[in-house]
Short mmCIF file of C-alpha atoms and ligand atoms in Angstrom, two decimals:
data_model
loop_
_atom_site.label_atom_id
_atom_site.label_comp_id
_atom_site.label_asym_id
_atom_site.label_seq_id
_atom_site.Cartn_x
_atom_site.Cartn_y
_atom_site.Cartn_z
CA MET Q 1 41.62 -40.61 7.36
CA LEU Q 2 45.38 -40.56 8.27
CA LEU Q 3 45.29 -38.89 11.77
CA ARG Q 4 47.35 -39.43 14.59
CA VAL Q 5 45.58 -40.39 17.88
CA ASP Q 6 47.63 -38.09 20.00
CA VAL Q 7 46.28 -34.86 17.95
CA LEU Q 8 42.61 -35.80 18.38
CA MET Q 9 40.61 -34.39 21.27
CA PRO Q 10 37.80 -35.92 22.90
CA ILE Q 11 34.46 -33.64 22.38
CA GLY Q 12 34.81 -32.30 25.93
CA GLU Q 13 38.07 -30.73 25.16
CA PHE Q 14 37.15 -29.32 21.56
CA SER Q 15 34.28 -27.75 22.99
CA GLN Q 16 36.20 -25.83 25.43
CA ARG Q 17 38.99 -24.83 22.92
CA SER Q 18 36.19 -24.02 20.24
CA GLY Q 19 33.83 -22.30 22.54
CA LEU Q 20 31.19 -24.56 20.78
CA SER Q 21 28.75 -26.43 23.23
CA ALA Q 22 28.92 -30.27 22.85
CA ARG Q 23 25.35 -30.11 22.30
CA ARG Q 24 26.00 -27.68 19.09
CA LEU Q 25 28.76 -29.91 17.99
CA ARG Q 26 26.41 -32.67 17.97
CA ASN Q 27 23.73 -30.64 15.81
CA TYR Q 28 26.76 -29.53 13.35
CA ALA Q 29 27.74 -32.95 13.26
CA ALA Q 30 24.18 -34.16 12.51
CA VAL Q 31 23.68 -31.66 9.31
CA GLY Q 32 27.37 -32.44 8.21
CA LEU Q 33 28.74 -29.02 9.07
CA LEU Q 34 31.48 -30.15 11.72
CA VAL Q 35 31.56 -33.83 11.59
CA PRO Q 36 34.15 -35.52 14.09
CA ALA Q 37 37.51 -36.64 12.77
CA ALA Q 38 36.86 -39.95 14.28
CA ILE Q 39 34.38 -42.14 16.18
CA ASP Q 40 35.40 -44.79 18.37
CA PRO Q 41 32.97 -47.48 17.36
CA ALA Q 42 33.18 -49.33 20.57
CA SER Q 43 32.21 -46.49 22.88
CA GLY Q 44 30.54 -44.23 20.60
CA TYR Q 45 33.01 -41.38 21.89
CA ARG Q 46 33.78 -38.32 19.45
CA PHE Q 47 37.11 -37.07 18.53
CA TYR Q 48 38.07 -34.04 17.22
CA ALA Q 49 41.30 -32.64 15.38
CA ALA Q 50 42.90 -29.33 16.09
CA GLY Q 51 42.68 -27.91 12.63
CA GLN Q 52 39.11 -28.56 11.98
CA ILE Q 53 37.98 -25.12 13.59
CA GLN Q 54 39.94 -23.18 11.06
CA ALA Q 55 38.63 -25.31 8.25
CA ALA Q 56 35.01 -25.18 9.49
CA LEU Q 57 35.25 -21.40 9.73
CA ILE Q 58 36.73 -21.26 6.09
CA ASP Q 59 33.67 -23.65 5.05
CA ALA Q 60 31.09 -21.39 6.87
CA LEU Q 61 32.56 -18.11 5.41
CA ARG Q 62 32.40 -19.70 1.44
CA ASN Q 63 28.87 -21.07 2.30
CA ALA Q 64 27.98 -17.49 3.21
CA GLY Q 65 29.37 -16.45 -0.29
CA VAL Q 66 32.21 -14.27 1.18
CA PRO Q 67 35.16 -14.21 -1.49
CA LEU Q 68 38.41 -16.08 -1.01
CA THR Q 69 40.43 -12.87 -0.46
CA GLU Q 70 38.41 -11.80 2.51
CA VAL Q 71 38.17 -15.27 4.07
CA ALA Q 72 42.14 -15.06 4.07
CA ALA Q 73 41.98 -11.62 5.68
CA VAL Q 74 39.61 -12.92 8.52
CA LEU Q 75 41.99 -16.20 9.09
CA ARG Q 76 44.85 -13.53 9.12
CA GLN Q 77 43.18 -10.94 11.40
CA PRO Q 78 40.12 -13.07 13.26
CA SER Q 79 37.38 -10.02 14.12
CA SER Q 80 33.64 -10.45 14.23
CA GLU Q 81 33.55 -6.73 13.10
CA ARG Q 82 34.54 -8.17 9.65
CA LEU Q 83 31.65 -10.53 9.73
CA ASP Q 84 29.31 -7.41 10.98
CA VAL Q 85 30.29 -5.64 7.77
CA TRP Q 86 29.46 -8.81 5.58
CA VAL Q 87 26.07 -9.22 7.46
CA ARG Q 88 25.30 -5.59 6.39
CA HIS Q 89 26.29 -6.44 2.74
CA VAL Q 90 24.21 -9.65 2.70
CA GLN Q 91 21.13 -7.80 4.04
CA ALA Q 92 21.35 -4.98 1.52
CA ASP Q 93 21.57 -7.83 -1.28
CA ALA Q 94 18.84 -9.34 -0.16
CA ASP Q 95 16.64 -6.20 0.15
CA ARG Q 96 17.71 -5.43 -3.76
CA ARG Q 97 16.82 -8.48 -4.89
CA HIS Q 98 13.38 -8.47 -2.97
CA GLU Q 99 12.73 -5.01 -4.55
CA ALA Q 100 13.55 -6.32 -8.14
CA LEU Q 101 11.29 -9.33 -7.69
CA ASP Q 102 8.28 -6.89 -6.36
CA LEU Q 103 8.68 -5.01 -9.58
CA ALA Q 104 8.88 -8.31 -11.57
CA ARG Q 105 5.86 -9.30 -9.99
CA SER Q 106 3.87 -6.39 -10.83
CA LEU Q 107 5.45 -6.19 -14.41
CA LEU Q 108 4.07 -9.78 -14.98
CA ALA Q 109 0.49 -8.65 -14.88
CA ASP Q 110 1.47 -6.56 -17.80
CA VAL Q 111 3.13 -8.89 -19.91
CA GLY Q 112 0.13 -11.20 -19.90
CA SER Q 113 -0.40 -14.42 -21.69
CA PRO Q 114 -2.44 -14.29 -25.33
CA ALA Q 115 -5.22 -16.08 -23.55
CA GLN Q 116 -5.52 -13.42 -21.00
CA THR Q 117 -5.33 -10.56 -23.83
CA ASN Q 118 -8.17 -12.18 -25.54
CA THR Q 119 -10.44 -12.01 -22.49
CA ARG Q 120 -9.73 -8.53 -21.81
CA LEU Q 121 -10.65 -7.56 -25.19
CA LYS Q 122 -13.91 -9.76 -25.11
CA GLY Q 123 -14.64 -8.22 -21.71
CA LYS Q 124 -13.84 -4.56 -23.29
CA THR Q 125 -12.08 -3.64 -20.16
CA MET Q 126 -11.64 -0.24 -20.60
CA HIS Q 127 -8.95 1.92 -19.15
CA LEU Q 128 -10.03 5.28 -17.98
CA ILE Q 129 -7.84 8.24 -18.94
CA LEU Q 130 -6.85 11.33 -17.17
CA MET Q 131 -7.14 14.99 -18.77
CA THR Q 132 -4.44 17.17 -16.68
CA SER Q 133 -3.49 20.48 -16.06
CA ALA Q 134 -0.56 21.22 -13.96
CA ARG Q 135 1.39 24.18 -12.32
CA THR Q 136 4.22 24.67 -10.09
CA ASP Q 137 5.38 27.91 -8.58
CA ILE Q 138 8.52 28.65 -6.44
CA GLY Q 139 6.30 30.68 -3.94
CA ARG Q 140 7.27 34.23 -2.59
CA VAL Q 141 9.71 33.06 0.11
CA ARG Q 142 11.74 30.17 -1.04
CA GLU Q 143 15.20 30.42 -2.79
CA ASN Q 144 14.25 26.95 -4.68
CA ASN Q 145 11.41 24.74 -6.08
CA GLU Q 146 11.86 21.84 -4.35
CA ASP Q 147 8.57 20.49 -5.66
CA ALA Q 148 8.20 18.37 -8.50
CA LEU Q 149 5.18 16.84 -10.65
CA LEU Q 150 4.62 14.23 -13.31
CA CYS Q 151 1.90 14.73 -15.39
CA LEU Q 152 1.01 12.13 -18.03
CA ASP Q 153 -2.56 10.57 -19.16
CA HIS Q 154 -1.76 7.37 -17.22
CA VAL Q 155 -0.22 8.60 -14.38
CA VAL Q 156 0.21 12.01 -12.08
CA ALA Q 157 2.32 12.65 -8.99
CA VAL Q 158 3.50 15.44 -6.94
CA ALA Q 159 6.57 15.35 -4.93
CA ASP Q 160 7.72 17.66 -2.10
CA GLY Q 161 11.28 17.55 -1.76
CA MET Q 162 13.28 18.14 1.68
CA GLY Q 163 16.78 18.20 2.96
CA GLY Q 164 17.76 21.38 2.18
CA HIS Q 165 19.47 22.56 -1.24
CA PRO Q 166 20.59 20.43 -3.40
CA GLY Q 167 19.16 17.63 -1.86
CA GLY Q 168 15.51 18.55 -1.70
CA GLN Q 169 15.17 19.40 -5.24
CA LEU Q 170 17.13 16.22 -6.13
CA ALA Q 171 14.87 13.93 -4.26
CA SER Q 172 11.82 14.97 -5.52
CA SER Q 173 12.96 15.00 -9.11
CA LEU Q 174 14.31 11.75 -8.88
CA ALA Q 175 11.19 10.32 -7.36
CA VAL Q 176 9.22 11.55 -10.28
CA ALA Q 177 12.09 10.60 -13.00
CA ILE Q 178 11.79 6.89 -11.36
CA LEU Q 179 8.29 6.84 -11.06
CA GLU Q 180 7.71 7.48 -14.81
CA ALA Q 181 10.29 4.85 -15.87
CA ALA Q 182 8.91 2.35 -13.40
CA PHE Q 183 5.37 2.31 -13.32
CA THR Q 184 4.28 0.27 -16.21
CA GLY Q 185 2.08 -2.18 -14.76
CA ARG Q 186 -1.29 -0.35 -14.32
CA SER Q 187 -2.16 -1.92 -10.81
CA GLY Q 188 -2.08 -1.04 -7.27
CA ASP Q 189 0.98 -3.34 -6.85
CA ALA Q 190 2.78 -1.97 -9.72
CA LEU Q 191 2.23 1.74 -8.34
CA GLU Q 192 3.61 0.68 -5.02
CA ALA Q 193 6.48 -1.19 -6.65
CA ALA Q 194 7.50 2.12 -8.59
CA VAL Q 195 7.02 4.19 -5.34
CA ARG Q 196 9.48 1.71 -3.81
CA ALA Q 197 12.11 1.55 -6.90
CA ALA Q 198 12.16 5.56 -6.01
CA ASN Q 199 12.56 5.15 -2.52
CA ARG Q 200 15.81 2.88 -3.31
CA ALA Q 201 17.25 5.29 -5.83
CA ILE Q 202 16.98 8.16 -3.50
CA PHE Q 203 18.41 6.27 -0.45
CA GLU Q 204 21.45 4.96 -2.82
CA ARG Q 205 22.03 8.36 -4.27
CA ALA Q 206 22.36 10.00 -0.73
CA LYS Q 207 24.66 7.51 0.53
CA GLU Q 208 27.09 8.55 -2.27
CA ASP Q 209 27.37 11.97 -1.48
CA GLY Q 210 27.66 13.71 2.24
CA GLN Q 211 26.01 17.14 0.86
CA LEU Q 212 22.87 14.97 0.09
CA GLU Q 213 22.38 13.20 3.51
CA GLY Q 214 18.96 13.21 4.73
CA MET Q 215 17.45 14.15 1.34
CA GLY Q 216 14.01 12.75 0.76
CA THR Q 217 10.46 13.57 -0.58
CA THR Q 218 6.72 13.33 -0.42
CA LEU Q 219 5.25 11.47 -3.20
CA CYS Q 220 1.39 11.20 -3.92
CA VAL Q 221 0.72 9.54 -6.99
CA LEU Q 222 -2.18 8.02 -8.71
CA GLY Q 223 -2.84 6.21 -11.83
CA PRO Q 224 -5.87 4.79 -13.67
CA ILE Q 225 -6.36 1.05 -13.84
CA GLY Q 226 -9.07 -1.42 -15.14
CA GLY Q 227 -12.44 -1.50 -13.86
CA ALA Q 228 -12.90 2.22 -13.24
CA HIS Q 229 -10.50 2.32 -10.52
CA LEU Q 230 -7.51 4.85 -9.82
CA ALA Q 231 -4.63 3.25 -7.93
CA ILE Q 232 -3.30 5.83 -5.49
CA ALA Q 233 -0.02 5.51 -3.57
CA ASN Q 234 1.18 8.07 -1.05
CA VAL Q 235 3.98 8.64 1.22
CA GLY Q 236 4.39 11.92 3.53
CA ASP Q 237 1.80 15.12 3.30
CA SER Q 238 1.07 15.81 -0.06
CA ARG Q 239 -2.71 15.43 -1.09
CA ALA Q 240 -5.06 13.74 -3.24
CA CYS Q 241 -8.44 15.09 -3.03
CA LEU Q 242 -11.71 13.93 -5.01
CA VAL Q 243 -13.97 16.97 -6.28
CA ARG Q 244 -17.22 15.00 -6.93
CA ASP Q 245 -20.68 16.71 -6.95
CA GLY Q 246 -19.55 19.78 -5.77
CA VAL Q 247 -17.92 18.16 -2.39
CA LEU Q 248 -14.22 17.92 -1.92
CA THR Q 249 -12.82 14.87 -0.15
CA GLN Q 250 -9.29 14.33 0.97
CA LEU Q 251 -8.39 10.82 -0.42
CA THR Q 252 -4.89 10.46 1.27
CA GLU Q 253 -4.03 10.45 4.95
CA ASP Q 254 -1.23 12.97 5.89
CA HIS Q 255 1.78 11.16 7.27
CA SER Q 256 2.90 14.14 9.76
CA VAL Q 257 2.86 14.80 13.44
CA ALA Q 258 0.02 16.99 13.28
CA ALA Q 259 -2.15 14.29 11.27
CA ASP Q 260 -1.28 11.77 13.86
CA LEU Q 261 -2.42 13.93 16.64
CA VAL Q 262 -5.68 14.45 15.00
CA ARG Q 263 -6.04 10.62 14.29
CA GLN Q 264 -5.42 10.19 17.96
CA GLY Q 265 -8.27 12.50 19.04
CA ASN Q 266 -5.73 15.11 20.35
CA LEU Q 267 -6.21 17.82 17.72
CA THR Q 268 -9.03 19.25 15.64
CA ARG Q 269 -8.40 19.32 11.68
CA ALA Q 270 -8.57 23.24 12.16
CA GLN Q 271 -6.07 23.25 15.01
CA ALA Q 272 -3.85 20.85 12.83
CA ALA Q 273 -4.07 23.36 9.84
CA HIS Q 274 -2.25 25.89 12.15
CA HIS Q 275 -0.13 23.52 14.31
CA PRO Q 276 3.59 24.62 14.27
CA GLN Q 277 4.58 20.96 13.57
CA ARG Q 278 2.21 20.45 10.50
CA GLY Q 279 5.21 19.99 8.22
CA TRP Q 280 7.11 17.53 10.33
CA LEU Q 281 7.02 14.24 8.39
CA THR Q 282 6.44 10.70 9.87
CA ARG Q 283 7.24 9.24 6.79
CA ALA Q 284 9.24 10.10 3.66
CA VAL Q 285 10.59 8.58 0.32
CA GLY Q 286 14.37 8.18 0.49
CA VAL Q 287 15.28 8.29 3.96
CA GLY Q 288 15.38 4.93 4.85
CA GLN Q 289 16.38 1.51 3.08
CA ASN Q 290 12.28 0.74 3.24
CA VAL Q 291 9.34 2.81 3.19
CA GLU Q 292 6.01 2.35 4.16
CA VAL Q 293 3.52 3.11 1.57
CA ASP Q 294 -0.34 3.54 1.45
CA THR Q 295 -1.68 2.19 -1.51
CA PHE Q 296 -5.46 1.95 -2.31
CA LEU Q 297 -8.01 1.69 -5.36
CA GLN Q 298 -10.52 4.58 -5.40
CA PRO Q 299 -13.45 3.91 -7.57
CA VAL Q 300 -14.18 6.74 -10.08
CA HIS Q 301 -16.02 7.64 -12.89
CA ALA Q 302 -16.09 9.82 -15.91
CA GLY Q 303 -16.70 13.35 -14.62
CA ASP Q 304 -14.74 12.93 -11.41
CA ARG Q 305 -11.92 15.50 -10.66
CA VAL Q 306 -9.06 14.74 -8.69
CA VAL Q 307 -6.46 17.34 -7.42
CA VAL Q 308 -3.06 16.16 -6.38
CA CYS Q 309 -0.79 18.92 -4.52
CA SER Q 310 1.85 19.99 -2.23
CA ASP Q 311 1.35 21.67 1.21
CA GLY Q 312 2.16 24.79 -0.38
CA LEU Q 313 -1.49 24.84 -1.80
CA PHE Q 314 -3.63 23.75 1.08
CA ASN Q 315 -1.50 25.79 4.03
CA GLU Q 316 -2.29 28.82 2.14
CA VAL Q 317 -5.71 28.09 0.64
CA ALA Q 318 -8.67 26.77 2.52
CA GLU Q 319 -10.92 23.99 1.16
CA GLU Q 320 -13.83 26.67 0.79
CA GLN Q 321 -11.88 28.61 -1.36
CA ILE Q 322 -10.75 25.81 -3.42
CA MET Q 323 -14.16 24.66 -4.11
CA SER Q 324 -15.06 27.97 -4.93
CA VAL Q 325 -12.50 27.94 -7.89
CA MET Q 326 -13.54 24.70 -8.97
CA SER Q 327 -17.25 25.92 -9.43
CA THR Q 328 -16.48 29.34 -11.22
CA ALA Q 329 -13.30 28.48 -13.31
CA ARG Q 330 -13.99 27.98 -16.86
CA ASP Q 331 -11.81 25.07 -17.35
CA ARG Q 332 -9.08 22.99 -15.60
CA ASP Q 333 -6.22 25.36 -16.90
CA GLU Q 334 -7.78 28.27 -15.50
CA ALA Q 335 -8.65 26.41 -12.27
CA ALA Q 336 -4.89 25.36 -11.87
CA ASP Q 337 -3.86 28.88 -12.46
CA GLU Q 338 -6.40 30.35 -9.90
CA LEU Q 339 -5.32 27.85 -7.56
CA VAL Q 340 -1.69 28.91 -7.37
CA ARG Q 341 -2.79 32.72 -7.67
CA HIS Q 342 -4.80 32.41 -4.42
CA ALA Q 343 -1.57 30.40 -2.72
CA LEU Q 344 0.48 33.32 -3.51
CA THR Q 345 -1.74 36.04 -2.78
CA ASN Q 346 -2.07 34.34 0.83
CA GLY Q 347 1.15 34.35 1.18
CA GLY Q 348 3.14 31.98 -0.86
CA HIS Q 349 5.43 30.95 2.02
CA ASP Q 350 6.22 27.56 0.49
CA ASN Q 351 6.54 25.97 -3.01
CA VAL Q 352 3.37 25.41 -4.53
CA THR Q 353 2.30 22.63 -6.82
CA VAL Q 354 -1.40 21.36 -8.41
CA VAL Q 355 -2.16 18.80 -10.70
CA ILE Q 356 -5.84 18.80 -11.53
CA ALA Q 357 -7.12 15.46 -13.36
CA ASP Q 358 -10.30 15.13 -14.85
CA VAL Q 359 -11.54 11.46 -15.52
CA GLY Q 360 -12.32 10.60 -18.76
CA ALA Q 361 -13.30 7.39 -20.45
MN1 MN L 401 5.89 21.99 0.96
#
């Protein structure tokens, strides 16, 4: 290296000029990031050249994947705000890749090797199916129906949109559309990955359009998986309830302010049903980059009935009334009709959506 000795600085001076401590400089040198331009072999003193800071800056930016045009812009106008933008960029990129890998992981189970397929056939692992009836109604007060539902024999879902017109409607319909496309794995992981894919899609869409700011949705979804289980994933305050042997059990936990108060022992379930903040959600799909999802497996057998519904049902129709419909209706269709009719008769203050799914083998 041809360097004139007079443009070289000892480590102390270079440290002062660069703002990097001598210790940091030694660490960088050790990993080959910013090596001294010269070392006096006799004394071991290190010397740096003035242009090294700029060269190191360029290297660091290139190592971070910053394109050359942007590197040039940073050099012309050095500012740490420009780096903040890139930090956010890198974070968003990493999140997207994580999400895609989660989805890939859940799809792996479905691709399966031929050997696995044989084992499955030998073991006669049968998938339960769902026989369903679904209804949704705008109610008697609202101007739009912001609820959406999905009703297939391998997955059912209810989404209750929020964020006002047009956001709420878009959020809930996007949620069920993405869910339908993304849920192919037939496992709890696959279901959760599909909910996360919906979260991402809604969040990204809201960023594109100021009118859609703050849109989000509840999402309560379930699908039968092998081994006589339902995989259930829930965000928000739509509910999945099990009807078995004449007893109704809520399977999901509501993510609302009132439900939190009940869990903390500060409110009874009966008080929560009339609490002014019962509709305030503590979690929703699409309002943030990531979402916390409750996912679990529920053992079921043929003959079980599961009701998935939006709060427009249970805020209007008491559990006893729901159970009385279950025991008197002649079939699923009639039960679904009756539940919606009761919600409307009792006030119809909100959109109401009901999916009744009977488990069959
Ligand atoms: Mn609602």
